[in-house]
PDB file of C-alpha atoms in Angstrom:
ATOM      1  CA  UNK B  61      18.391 -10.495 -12.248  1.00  0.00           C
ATOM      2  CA  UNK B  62      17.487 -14.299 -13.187  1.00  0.00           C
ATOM      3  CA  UNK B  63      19.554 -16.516 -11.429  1.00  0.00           C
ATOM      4  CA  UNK B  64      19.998 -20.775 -11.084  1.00  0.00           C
ATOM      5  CA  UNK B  65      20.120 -22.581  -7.983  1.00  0.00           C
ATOM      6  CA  UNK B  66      20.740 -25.730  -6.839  1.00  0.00           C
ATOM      7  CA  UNK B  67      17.591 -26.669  -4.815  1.00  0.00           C
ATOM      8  CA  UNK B  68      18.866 -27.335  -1.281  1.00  0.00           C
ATOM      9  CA  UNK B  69      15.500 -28.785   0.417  1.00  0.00           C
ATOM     10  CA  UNK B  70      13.621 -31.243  -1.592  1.00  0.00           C
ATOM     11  CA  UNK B  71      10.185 -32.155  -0.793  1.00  0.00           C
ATOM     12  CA  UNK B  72       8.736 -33.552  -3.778  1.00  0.00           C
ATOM     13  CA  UNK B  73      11.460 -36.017  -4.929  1.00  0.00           C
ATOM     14  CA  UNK B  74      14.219 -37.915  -5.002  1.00  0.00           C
ATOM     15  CA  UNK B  75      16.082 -35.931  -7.516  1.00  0.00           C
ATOM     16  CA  UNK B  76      18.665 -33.133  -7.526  1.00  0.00           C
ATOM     17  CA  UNK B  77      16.650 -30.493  -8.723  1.00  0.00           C
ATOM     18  CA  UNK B  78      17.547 -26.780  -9.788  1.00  0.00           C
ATOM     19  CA  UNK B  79      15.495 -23.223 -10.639  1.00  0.00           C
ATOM     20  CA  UNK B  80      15.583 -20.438 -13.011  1.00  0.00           C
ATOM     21  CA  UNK B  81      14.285 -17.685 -11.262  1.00  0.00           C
ATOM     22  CA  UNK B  82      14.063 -13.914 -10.976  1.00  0.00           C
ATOM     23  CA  UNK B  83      15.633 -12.563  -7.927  1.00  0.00           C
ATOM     24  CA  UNK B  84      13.192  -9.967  -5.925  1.00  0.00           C
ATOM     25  CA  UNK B  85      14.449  -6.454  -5.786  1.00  0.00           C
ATOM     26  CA  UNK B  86      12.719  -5.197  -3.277  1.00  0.00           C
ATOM     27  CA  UNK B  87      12.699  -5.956   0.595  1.00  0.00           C
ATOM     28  CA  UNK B  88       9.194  -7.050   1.634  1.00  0.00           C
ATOM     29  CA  UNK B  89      10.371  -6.098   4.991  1.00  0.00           C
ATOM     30  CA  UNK B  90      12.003  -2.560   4.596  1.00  0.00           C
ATOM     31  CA  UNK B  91      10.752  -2.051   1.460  1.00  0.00           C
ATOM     32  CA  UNK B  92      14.669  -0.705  -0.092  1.00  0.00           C
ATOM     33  CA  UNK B  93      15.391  -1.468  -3.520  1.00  0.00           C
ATOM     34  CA  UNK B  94      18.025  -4.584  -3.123  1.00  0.00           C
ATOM     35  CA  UNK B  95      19.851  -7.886  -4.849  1.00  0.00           C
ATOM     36  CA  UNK B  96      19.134 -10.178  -1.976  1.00  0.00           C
ATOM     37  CA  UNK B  97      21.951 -13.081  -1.183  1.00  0.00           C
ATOM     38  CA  UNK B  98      20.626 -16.367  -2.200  1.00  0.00           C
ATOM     39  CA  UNK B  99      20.691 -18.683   1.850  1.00  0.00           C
ATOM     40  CA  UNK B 100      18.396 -21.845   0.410  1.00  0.00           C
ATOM     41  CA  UNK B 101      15.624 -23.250  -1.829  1.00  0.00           C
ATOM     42  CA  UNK B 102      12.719 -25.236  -1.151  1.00  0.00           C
ATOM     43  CA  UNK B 103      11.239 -27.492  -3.587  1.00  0.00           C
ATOM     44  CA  UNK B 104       7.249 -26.911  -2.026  1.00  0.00           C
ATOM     45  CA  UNK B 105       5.406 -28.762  -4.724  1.00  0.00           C
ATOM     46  CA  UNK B 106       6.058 -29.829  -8.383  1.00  0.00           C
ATOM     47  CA  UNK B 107       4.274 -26.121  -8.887  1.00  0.00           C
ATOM     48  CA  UNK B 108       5.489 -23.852  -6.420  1.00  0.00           C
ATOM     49  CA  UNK B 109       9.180 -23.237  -5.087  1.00  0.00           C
ATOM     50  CA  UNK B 110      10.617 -20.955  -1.940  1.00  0.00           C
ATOM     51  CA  UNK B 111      13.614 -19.164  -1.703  1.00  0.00           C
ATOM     52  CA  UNK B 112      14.969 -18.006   1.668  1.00  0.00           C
ATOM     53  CA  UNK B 113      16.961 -14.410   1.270  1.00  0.00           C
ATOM     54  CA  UNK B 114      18.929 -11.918   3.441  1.00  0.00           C
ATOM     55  CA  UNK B 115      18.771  -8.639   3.002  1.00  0.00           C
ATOM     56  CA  UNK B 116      21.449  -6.354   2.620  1.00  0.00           C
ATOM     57  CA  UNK B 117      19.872  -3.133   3.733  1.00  0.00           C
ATOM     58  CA  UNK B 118      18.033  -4.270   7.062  1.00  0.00           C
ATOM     59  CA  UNK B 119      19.993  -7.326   7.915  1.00  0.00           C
ATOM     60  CA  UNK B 120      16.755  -9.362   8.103  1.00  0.00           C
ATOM     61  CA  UNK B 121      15.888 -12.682   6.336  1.00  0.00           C
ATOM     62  CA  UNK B 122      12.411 -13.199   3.994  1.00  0.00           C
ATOM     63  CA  UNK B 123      10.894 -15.662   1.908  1.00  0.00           C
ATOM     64  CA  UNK B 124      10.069 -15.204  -1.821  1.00  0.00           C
ATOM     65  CA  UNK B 125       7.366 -17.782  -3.181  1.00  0.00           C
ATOM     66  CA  UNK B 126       7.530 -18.801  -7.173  1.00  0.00           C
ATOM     67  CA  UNK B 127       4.894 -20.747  -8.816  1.00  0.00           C
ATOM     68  CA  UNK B 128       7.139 -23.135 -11.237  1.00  0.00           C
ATOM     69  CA  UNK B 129       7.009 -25.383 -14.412  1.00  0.00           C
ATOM     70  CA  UNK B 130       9.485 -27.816 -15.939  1.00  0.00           C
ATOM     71  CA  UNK B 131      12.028 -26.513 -18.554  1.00  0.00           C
ATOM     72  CA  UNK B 132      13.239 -28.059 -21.245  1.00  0.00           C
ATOM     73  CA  UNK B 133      16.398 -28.812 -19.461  1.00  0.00           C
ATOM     74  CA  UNK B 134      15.190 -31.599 -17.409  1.00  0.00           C
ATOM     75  CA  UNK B 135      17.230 -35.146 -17.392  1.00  0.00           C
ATOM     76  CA  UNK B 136      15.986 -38.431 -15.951  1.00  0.00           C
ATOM     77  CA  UNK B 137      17.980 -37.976 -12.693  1.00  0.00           C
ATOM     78  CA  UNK B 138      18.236 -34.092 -12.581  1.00  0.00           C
ATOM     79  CA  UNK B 139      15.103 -31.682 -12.849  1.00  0.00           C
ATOM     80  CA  UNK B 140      15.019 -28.083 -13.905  1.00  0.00           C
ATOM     81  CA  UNK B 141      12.252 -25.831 -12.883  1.00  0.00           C
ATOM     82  CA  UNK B 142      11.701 -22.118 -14.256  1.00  0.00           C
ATOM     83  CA  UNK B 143       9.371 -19.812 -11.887  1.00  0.00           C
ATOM     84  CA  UNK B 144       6.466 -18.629 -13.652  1.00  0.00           C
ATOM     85  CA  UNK B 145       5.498 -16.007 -11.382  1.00  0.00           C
ATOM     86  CA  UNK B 146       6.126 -14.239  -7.855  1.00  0.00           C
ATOM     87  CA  UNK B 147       3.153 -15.703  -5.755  1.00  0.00           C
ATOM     88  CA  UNK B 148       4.481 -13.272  -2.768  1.00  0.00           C
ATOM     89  CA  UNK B 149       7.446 -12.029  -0.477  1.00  0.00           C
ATOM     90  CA  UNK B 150       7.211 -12.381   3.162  1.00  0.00           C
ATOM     91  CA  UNK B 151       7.300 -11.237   5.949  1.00  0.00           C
ATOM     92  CA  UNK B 152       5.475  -8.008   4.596  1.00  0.00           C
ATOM     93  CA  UNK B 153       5.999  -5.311   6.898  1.00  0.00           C
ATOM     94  CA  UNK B 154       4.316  -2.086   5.313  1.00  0.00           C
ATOM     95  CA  UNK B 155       6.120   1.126   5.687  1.00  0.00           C
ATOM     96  CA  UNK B 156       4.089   3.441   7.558  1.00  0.00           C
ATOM     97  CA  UNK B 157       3.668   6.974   6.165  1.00  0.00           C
ATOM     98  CA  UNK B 158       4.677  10.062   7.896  1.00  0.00           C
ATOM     99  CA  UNK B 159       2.577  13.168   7.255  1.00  0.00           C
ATOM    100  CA  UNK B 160       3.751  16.781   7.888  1.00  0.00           C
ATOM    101  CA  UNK B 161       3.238  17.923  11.177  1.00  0.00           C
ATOM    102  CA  UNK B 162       0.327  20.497  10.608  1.00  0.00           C
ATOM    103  CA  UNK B 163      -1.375  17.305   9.228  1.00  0.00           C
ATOM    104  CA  UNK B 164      -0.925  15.565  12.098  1.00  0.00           C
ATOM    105  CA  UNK B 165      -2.104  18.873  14.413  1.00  0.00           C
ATOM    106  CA  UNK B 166      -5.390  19.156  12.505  1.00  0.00           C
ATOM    107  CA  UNK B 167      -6.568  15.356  12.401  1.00  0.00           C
ATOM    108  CA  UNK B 168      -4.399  12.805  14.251  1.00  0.00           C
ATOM    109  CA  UNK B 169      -7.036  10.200  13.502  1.00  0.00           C
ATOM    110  CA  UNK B 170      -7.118  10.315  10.065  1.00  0.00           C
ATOM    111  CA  UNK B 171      -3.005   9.838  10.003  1.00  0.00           C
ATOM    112  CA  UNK B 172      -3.620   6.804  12.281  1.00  0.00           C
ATOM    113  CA  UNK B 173      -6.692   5.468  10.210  1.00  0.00           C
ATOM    114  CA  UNK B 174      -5.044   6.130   6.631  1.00  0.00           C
ATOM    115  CA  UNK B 175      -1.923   4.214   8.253  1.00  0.00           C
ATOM    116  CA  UNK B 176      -4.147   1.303   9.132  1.00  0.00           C
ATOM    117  CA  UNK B 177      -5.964   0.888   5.859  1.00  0.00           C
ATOM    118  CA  UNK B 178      -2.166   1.000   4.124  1.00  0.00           C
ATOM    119  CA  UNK B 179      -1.227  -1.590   6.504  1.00  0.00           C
ATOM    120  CA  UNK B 180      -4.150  -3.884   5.238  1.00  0.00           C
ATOM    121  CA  UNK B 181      -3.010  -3.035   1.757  1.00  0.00           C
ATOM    122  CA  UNK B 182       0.115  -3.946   2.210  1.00  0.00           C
ATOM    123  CA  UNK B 183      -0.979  -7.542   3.861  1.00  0.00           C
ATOM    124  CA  UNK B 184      -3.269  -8.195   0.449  1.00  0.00           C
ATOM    125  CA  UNK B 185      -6.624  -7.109   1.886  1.00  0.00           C
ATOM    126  CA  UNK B 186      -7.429  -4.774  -0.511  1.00  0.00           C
ATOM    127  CA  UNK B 187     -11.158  -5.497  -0.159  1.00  0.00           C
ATOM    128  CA  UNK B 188     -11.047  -3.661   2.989  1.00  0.00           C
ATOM    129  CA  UNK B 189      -8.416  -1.313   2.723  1.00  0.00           C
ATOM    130  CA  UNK B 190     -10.483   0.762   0.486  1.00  0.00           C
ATOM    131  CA  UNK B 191     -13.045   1.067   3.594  1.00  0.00           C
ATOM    132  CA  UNK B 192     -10.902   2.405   5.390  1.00  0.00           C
ATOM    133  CA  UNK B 193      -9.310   5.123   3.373  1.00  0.00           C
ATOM    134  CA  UNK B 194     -12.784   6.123   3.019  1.00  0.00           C
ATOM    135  CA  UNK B 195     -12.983   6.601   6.629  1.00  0.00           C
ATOM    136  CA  UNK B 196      -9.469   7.887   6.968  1.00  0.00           C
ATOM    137  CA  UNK B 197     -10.859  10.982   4.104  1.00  0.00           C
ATOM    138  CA  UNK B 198     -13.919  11.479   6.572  1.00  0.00           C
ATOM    139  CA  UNK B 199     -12.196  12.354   9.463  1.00  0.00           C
ATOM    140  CA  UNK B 200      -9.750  14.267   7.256  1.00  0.00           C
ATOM    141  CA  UNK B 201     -12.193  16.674   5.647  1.00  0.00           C
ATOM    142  CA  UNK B 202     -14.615  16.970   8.821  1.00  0.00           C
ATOM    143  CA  UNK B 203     -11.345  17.858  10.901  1.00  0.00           C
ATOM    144  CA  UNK B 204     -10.553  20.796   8.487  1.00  0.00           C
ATOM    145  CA  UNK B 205     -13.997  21.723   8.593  1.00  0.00           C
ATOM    146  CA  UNK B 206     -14.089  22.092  11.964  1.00  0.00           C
ATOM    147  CA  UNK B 207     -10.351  23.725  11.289  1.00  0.00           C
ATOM    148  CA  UNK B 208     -12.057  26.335   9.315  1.00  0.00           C
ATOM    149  CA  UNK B 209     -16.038  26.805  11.084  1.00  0.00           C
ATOM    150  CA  UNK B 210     -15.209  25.812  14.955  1.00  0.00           C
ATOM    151  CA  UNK B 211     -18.425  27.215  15.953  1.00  0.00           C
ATOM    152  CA  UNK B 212     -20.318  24.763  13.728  1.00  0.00           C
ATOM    153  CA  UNK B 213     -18.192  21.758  14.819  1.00  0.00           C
ATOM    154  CA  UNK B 214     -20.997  19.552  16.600  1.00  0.00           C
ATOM    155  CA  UNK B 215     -22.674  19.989  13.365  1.00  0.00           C
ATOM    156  CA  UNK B 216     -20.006  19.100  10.862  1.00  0.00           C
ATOM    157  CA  UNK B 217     -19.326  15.984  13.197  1.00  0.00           C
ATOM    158  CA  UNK B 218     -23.106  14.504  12.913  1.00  0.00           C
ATOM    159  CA  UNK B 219     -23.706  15.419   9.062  1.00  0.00           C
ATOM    160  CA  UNK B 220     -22.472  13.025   6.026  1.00  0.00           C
ATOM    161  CA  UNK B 221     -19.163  13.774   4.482  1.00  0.00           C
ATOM    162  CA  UNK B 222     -21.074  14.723   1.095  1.00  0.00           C
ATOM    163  CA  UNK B 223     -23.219  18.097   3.031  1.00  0.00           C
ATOM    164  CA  UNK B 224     -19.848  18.612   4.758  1.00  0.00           C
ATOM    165  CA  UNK B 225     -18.293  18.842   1.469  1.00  0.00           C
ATOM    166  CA  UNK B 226     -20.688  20.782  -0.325  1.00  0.00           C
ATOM    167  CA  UNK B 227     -21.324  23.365   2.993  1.00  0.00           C
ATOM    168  CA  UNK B 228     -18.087  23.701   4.552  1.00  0.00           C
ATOM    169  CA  UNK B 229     -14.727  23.045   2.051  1.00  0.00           C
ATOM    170  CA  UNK B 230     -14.512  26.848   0.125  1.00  0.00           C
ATOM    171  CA  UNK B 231     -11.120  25.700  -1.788  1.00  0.00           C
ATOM    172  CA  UNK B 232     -12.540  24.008  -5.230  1.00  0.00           C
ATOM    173  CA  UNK B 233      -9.621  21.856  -5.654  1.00  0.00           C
ATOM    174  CA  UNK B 234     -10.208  20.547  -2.307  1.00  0.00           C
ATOM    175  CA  UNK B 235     -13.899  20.091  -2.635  1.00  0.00           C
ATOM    176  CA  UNK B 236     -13.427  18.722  -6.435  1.00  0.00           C
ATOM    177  CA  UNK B 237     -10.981  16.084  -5.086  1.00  0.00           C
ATOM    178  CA  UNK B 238     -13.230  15.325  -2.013  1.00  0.00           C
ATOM    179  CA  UNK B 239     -16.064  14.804  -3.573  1.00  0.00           C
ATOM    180  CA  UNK B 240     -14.375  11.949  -6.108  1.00  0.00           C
ATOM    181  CA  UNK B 241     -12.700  10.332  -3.718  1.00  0.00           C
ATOM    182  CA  UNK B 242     -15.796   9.644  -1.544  1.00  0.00           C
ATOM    183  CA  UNK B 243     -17.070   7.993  -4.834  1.00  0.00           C
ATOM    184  CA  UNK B 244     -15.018   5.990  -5.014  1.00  0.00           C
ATOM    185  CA  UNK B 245     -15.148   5.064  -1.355  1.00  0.00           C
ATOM    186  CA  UNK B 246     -18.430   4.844  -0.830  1.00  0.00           C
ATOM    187  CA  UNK B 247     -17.982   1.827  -4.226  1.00  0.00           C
ATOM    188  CA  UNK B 248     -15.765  -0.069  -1.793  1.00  0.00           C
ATOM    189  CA  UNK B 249     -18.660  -0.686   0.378  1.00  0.00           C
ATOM    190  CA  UNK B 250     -21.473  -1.407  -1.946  1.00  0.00           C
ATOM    191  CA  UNK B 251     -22.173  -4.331  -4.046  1.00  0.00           C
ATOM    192  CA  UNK B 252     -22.708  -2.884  -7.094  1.00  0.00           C
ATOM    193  CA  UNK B 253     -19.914  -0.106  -8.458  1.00  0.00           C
ATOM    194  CA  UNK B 254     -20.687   2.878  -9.917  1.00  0.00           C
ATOM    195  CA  UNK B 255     -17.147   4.247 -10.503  1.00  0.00           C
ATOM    196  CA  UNK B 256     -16.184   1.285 -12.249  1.00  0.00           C
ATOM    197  CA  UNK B 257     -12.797   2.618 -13.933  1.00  0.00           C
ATOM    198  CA  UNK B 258     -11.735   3.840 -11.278  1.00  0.00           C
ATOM    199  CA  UNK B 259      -9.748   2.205  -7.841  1.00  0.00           C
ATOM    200  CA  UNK B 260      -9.071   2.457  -4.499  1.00  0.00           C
ATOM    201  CA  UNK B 261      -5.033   3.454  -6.153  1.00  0.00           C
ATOM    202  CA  UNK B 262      -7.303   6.816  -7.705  1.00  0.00           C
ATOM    203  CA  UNK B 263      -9.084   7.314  -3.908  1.00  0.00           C
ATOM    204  CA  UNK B 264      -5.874   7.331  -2.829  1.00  0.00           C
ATOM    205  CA  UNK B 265      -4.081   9.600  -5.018  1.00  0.00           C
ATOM    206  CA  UNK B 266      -7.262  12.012  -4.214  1.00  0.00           C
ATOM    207  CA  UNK B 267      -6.131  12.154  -0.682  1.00  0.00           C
ATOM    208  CA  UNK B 268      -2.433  12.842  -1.328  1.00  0.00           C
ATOM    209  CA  UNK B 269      -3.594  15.689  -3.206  1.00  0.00           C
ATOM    210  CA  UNK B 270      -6.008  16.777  -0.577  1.00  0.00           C
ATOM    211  CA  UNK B 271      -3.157  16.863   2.087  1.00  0.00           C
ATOM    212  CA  UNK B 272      -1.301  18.576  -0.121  1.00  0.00           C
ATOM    213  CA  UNK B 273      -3.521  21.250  -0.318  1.00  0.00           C
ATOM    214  CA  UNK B 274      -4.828  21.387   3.056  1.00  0.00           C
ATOM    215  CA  UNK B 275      -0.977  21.748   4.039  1.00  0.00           C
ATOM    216  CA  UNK B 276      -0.350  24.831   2.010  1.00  0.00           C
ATOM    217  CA  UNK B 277      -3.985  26.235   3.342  1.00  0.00           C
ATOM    218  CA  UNK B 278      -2.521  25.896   6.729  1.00  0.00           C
ATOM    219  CA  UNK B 279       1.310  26.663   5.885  1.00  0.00           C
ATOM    220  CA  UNK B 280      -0.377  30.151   4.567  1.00  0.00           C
ATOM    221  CA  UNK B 281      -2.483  30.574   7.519  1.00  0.00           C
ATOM    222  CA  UNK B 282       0.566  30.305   9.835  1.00  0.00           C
ATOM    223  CA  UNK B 283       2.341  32.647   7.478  1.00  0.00           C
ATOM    224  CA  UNK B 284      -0.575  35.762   7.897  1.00  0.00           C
ATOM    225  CA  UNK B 285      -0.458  35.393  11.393  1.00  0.00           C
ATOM    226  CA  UNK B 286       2.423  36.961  11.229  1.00  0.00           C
ATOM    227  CA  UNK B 287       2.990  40.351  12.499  1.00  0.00           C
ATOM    228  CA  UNK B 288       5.328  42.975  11.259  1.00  0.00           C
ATOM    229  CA  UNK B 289       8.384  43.809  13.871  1.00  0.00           C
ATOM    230  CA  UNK B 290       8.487  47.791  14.659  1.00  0.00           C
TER     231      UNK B 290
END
């Protein structure tokens, strides 16, 4: 929703001063879906603009940044300004993601890696985070391996993910999705790309699928342990 405000702290000029801007609806901080109240405005520079908000949902205060022009509106004692875009909303607290319990059982690490490179994500370093989904998928697939061959473990642990892919993950939509996804990571830490239509957003969808998958393996292997009652 667009809404004009008086601004309330000017550090540019002596004039009053107003902005056109579109409210955020969503709380960098809790991440719910929200129409913020409107505390106070900042006048940064003649091209950028703050708004302080409180959210509704977590009871928590954040500020929204605008990049900002002049509209047509403006009078010699009275400025308007209209946002041109959302520069960013902070404090950005990312919203860690849980992971079914068997996931958590079979590879701890990778729940606490994945969680860190979402974290970096989340705080703009997405040159990084990619590097560390990568290494949140190793530990991920070598764990199942090891799941799935625990005599061989000392081996799956020293070999690269691709010859643990290819020698130890049966389940084709597993191995299909494994093997793309390490594409793509292994672009996030080289120079040149090879992958170049595809992202770290695609890596990551890979490994949503892959714990998807991995949880029914394991859901079913729970299930035929089962023995009938006589």
């Amino acid at each position: 929703m667009r809404r004009l405000k008086q601004i309330t702290r000017n550090n540019v000029n002596e004039f009053d001063s107003y902005i056109d801007y579109e409210e955020v609806n969503e709380c960098p901080i809790c991440k719910a879906k929200i129409a913020p109240i409107f505390i106070a405005s900042s006048l940064d520079t003649n091209n950028s603009a703050s708004i302080f908000n409180f959210c509704r949902n977590c009871k928590d205060t954040f500020v929204s940044k605008y990049s900002i022009c002049k509209d047509g509106r403006t009078t010699p004692r009275t400025q308007y300004y209209k946002t041109d875009s959302l520069i960013y909303s902070e404090p950005n607290r990312f919203a860690k993601q849980e992971f079914d319990q068997k996931i958590s059982d079979l590879s701890s690490q990778f729940v606490k890696i994945y969680n860190q490179a979402l974290a970096a994500e989340s705080s703009g370093l997405d040159e990084i985070a990619g590097l560390g989904y990568r290494k949140a998928l190793e530990f991920l697939i070598k764990d199942y391996a090891i799941h799935e061959y625990p005599d061989e473990a000392e081996s799956i642990k020293s070999k690269p993910l691709a010859q643990c892919i290819k020698n130890y993950i049966s389940a084709d939509n597993i191995k299909t999705l494994a093997e793309r996804s390490t594409w793509i990571g292994n672009d996030e830490a080289h120079y040149i790309r090879k992958q170049e239509d595809r992202d770290v957003s695609d890596m990551k969808a890979f490994i949503q699928a892959i714990v998807y998958f991995t949880g029914m393996i394991l859901i079913t292997e729970d299930a035929a342990s089962m023995a009938p009652k006589k």
